PDB file of C-alpha atoms in Angstrom:
ATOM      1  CA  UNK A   9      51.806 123.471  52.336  1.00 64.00           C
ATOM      2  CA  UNK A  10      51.610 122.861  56.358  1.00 78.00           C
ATOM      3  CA  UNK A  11      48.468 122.722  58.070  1.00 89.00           C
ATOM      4  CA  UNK A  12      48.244 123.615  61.580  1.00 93.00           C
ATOM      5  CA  UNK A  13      45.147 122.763  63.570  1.00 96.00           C
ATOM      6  CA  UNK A  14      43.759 123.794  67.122  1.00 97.00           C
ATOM      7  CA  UNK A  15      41.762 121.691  69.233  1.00 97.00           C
ATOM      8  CA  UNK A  16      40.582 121.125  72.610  1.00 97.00           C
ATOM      9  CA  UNK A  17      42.672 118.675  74.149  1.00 97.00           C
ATOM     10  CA  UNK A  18      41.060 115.178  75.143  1.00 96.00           C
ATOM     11  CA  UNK A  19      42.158 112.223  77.568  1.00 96.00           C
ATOM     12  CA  UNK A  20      43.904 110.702  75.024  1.00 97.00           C
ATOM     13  CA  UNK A  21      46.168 113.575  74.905  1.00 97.00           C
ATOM     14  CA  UNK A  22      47.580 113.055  78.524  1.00 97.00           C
ATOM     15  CA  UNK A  23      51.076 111.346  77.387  1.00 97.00           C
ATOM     16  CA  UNK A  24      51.846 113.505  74.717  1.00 97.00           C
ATOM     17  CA  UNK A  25      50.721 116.564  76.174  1.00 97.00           C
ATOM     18  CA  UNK A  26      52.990 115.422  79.241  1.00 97.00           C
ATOM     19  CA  UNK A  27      56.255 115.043  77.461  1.00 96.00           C
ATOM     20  CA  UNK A  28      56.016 118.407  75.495  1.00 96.00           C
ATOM     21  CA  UNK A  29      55.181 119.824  78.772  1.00 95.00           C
ATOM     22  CA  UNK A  30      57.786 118.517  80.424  1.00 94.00           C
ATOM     23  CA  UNK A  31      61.174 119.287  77.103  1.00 94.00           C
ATOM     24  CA  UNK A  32      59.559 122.893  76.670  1.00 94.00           C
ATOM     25  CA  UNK A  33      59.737 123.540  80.468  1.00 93.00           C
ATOM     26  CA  UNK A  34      62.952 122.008  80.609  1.00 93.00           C
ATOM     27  CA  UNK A  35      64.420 123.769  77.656  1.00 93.00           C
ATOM     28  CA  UNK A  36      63.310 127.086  79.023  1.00 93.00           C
ATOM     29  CA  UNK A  37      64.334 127.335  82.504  1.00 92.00           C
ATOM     30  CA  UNK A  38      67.434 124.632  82.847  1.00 90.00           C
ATOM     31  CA  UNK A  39      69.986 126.856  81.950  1.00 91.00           C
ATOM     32  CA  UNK A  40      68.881 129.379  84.394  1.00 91.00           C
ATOM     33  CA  UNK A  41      71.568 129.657  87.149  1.00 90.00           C
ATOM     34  CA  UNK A  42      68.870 130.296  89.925  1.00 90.00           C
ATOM     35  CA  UNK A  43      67.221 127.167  88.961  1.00 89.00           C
ATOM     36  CA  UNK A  44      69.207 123.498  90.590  1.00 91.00           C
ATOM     37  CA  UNK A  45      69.057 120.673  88.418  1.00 88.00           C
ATOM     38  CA  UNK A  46      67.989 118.250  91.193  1.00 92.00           C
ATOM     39  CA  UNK A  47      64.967 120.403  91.846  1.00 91.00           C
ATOM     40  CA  UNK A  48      64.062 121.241  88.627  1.00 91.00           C
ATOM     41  CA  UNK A  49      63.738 117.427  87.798  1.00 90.00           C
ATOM     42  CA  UNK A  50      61.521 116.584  90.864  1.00 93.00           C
ATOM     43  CA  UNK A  51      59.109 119.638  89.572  1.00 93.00           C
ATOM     44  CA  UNK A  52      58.915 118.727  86.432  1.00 92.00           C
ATOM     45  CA  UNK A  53      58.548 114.852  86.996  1.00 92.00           C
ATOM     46  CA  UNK A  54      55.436 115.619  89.161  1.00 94.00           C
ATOM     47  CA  UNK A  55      54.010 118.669  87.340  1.00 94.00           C
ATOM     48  CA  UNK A  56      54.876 116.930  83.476  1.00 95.00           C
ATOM     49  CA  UNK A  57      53.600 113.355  84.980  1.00 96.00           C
ATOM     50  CA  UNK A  58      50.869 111.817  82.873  1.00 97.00           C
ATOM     51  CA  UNK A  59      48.809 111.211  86.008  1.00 97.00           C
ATOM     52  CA  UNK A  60      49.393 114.960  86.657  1.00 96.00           C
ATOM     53  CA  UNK A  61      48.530 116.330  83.005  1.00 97.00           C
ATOM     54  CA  UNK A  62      44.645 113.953  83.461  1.00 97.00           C
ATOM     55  CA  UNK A  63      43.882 115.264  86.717  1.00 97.00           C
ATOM     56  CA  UNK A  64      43.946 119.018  84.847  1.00 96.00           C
ATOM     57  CA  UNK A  65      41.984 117.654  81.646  1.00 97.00           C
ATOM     58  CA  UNK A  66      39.524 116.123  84.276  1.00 97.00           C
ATOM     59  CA  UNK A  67      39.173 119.906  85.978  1.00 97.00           C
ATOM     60  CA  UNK A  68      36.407 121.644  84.752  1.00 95.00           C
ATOM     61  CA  UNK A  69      38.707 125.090  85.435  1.00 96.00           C
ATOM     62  CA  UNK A  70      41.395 123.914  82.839  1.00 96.00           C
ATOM     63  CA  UNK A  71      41.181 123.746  79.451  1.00 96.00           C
ATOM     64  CA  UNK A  72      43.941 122.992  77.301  1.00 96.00           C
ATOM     65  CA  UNK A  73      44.351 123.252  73.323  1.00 98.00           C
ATOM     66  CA  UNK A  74      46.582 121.639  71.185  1.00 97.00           C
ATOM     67  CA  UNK A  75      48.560 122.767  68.450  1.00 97.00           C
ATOM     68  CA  UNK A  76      48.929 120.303  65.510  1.00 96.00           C
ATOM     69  CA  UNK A  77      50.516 120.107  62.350  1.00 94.00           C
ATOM     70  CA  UNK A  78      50.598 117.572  59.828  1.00 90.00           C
ATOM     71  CA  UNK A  79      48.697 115.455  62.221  1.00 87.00           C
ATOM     72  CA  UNK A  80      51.284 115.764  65.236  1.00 94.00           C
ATOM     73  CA  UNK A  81      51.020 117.669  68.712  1.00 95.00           C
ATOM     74  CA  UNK A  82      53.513 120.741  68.182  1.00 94.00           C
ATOM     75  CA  UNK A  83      52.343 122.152  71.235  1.00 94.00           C
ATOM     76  CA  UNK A  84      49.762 123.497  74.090  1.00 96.00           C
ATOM     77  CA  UNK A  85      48.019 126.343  75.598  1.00 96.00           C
ATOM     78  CA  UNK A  86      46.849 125.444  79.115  1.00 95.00           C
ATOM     79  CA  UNK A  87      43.947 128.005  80.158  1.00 94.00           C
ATOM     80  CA  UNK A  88      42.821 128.075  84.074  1.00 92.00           C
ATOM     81  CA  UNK A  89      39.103 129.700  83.938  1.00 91.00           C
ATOM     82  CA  UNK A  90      38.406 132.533  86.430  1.00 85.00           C
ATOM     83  CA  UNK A  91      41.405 132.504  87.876  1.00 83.00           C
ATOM     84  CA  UNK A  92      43.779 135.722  88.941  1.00 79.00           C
ATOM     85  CA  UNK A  93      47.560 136.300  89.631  1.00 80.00           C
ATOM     86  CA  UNK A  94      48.433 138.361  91.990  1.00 82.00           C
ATOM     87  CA  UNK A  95      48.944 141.962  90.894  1.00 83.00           C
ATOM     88  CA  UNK A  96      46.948 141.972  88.172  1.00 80.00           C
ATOM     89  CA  UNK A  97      43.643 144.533  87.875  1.00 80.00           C
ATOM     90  CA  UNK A  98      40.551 144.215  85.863  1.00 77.00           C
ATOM     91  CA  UNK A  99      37.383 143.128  86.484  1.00 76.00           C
ATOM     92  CA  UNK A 100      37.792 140.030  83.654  1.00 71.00           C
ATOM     93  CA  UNK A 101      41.694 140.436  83.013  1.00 68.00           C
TER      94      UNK A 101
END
């Protein structure tokens, strides 16, 4: 019998939280043919960079949760409070 927990991420989340970050992003959108290698590396070494993932746990705005089971990090959920994409209505979408 598995057990999966969520929790609000902490500091000493950073590393492991960056290199999930950085194979799920890569194993999503590598294979797209819009999408060059090269660049796709220098995104995801900056945006999946450990000093990158503690600047957003240090952000009041961003809260992440992790995702663990059987005591390891299976994944993430990075929220960004108040904030808005473009074309989307509602006054709390």
């Amino acid at each position: 019998n598995m057990n999966l927990q969520i929790r609000k991420a902490t500091i000493e989340d950073a590393e492991t939280l960056a290199k999930i970050g950085w194979q799920s992003f890569h194993e999503t959108f590598a294979d797209h043919p819009a999408n060059d290698p090269k660049d796709m590396k220098i995104y995801m070494d900056e945006a999946f960079s450990v000093e990158s993932i503690n600047s957003y746990l240090a952000d009041e705005k961003i809260v992440f949760f992790v995702a663990e089971l059987e005591d390891e990090m299976v994944g993430y959920a990075m929220l960004i409070l108040n904030s808005r994409e473009s074309g989307i209505s509602g006054e709390k979408p």
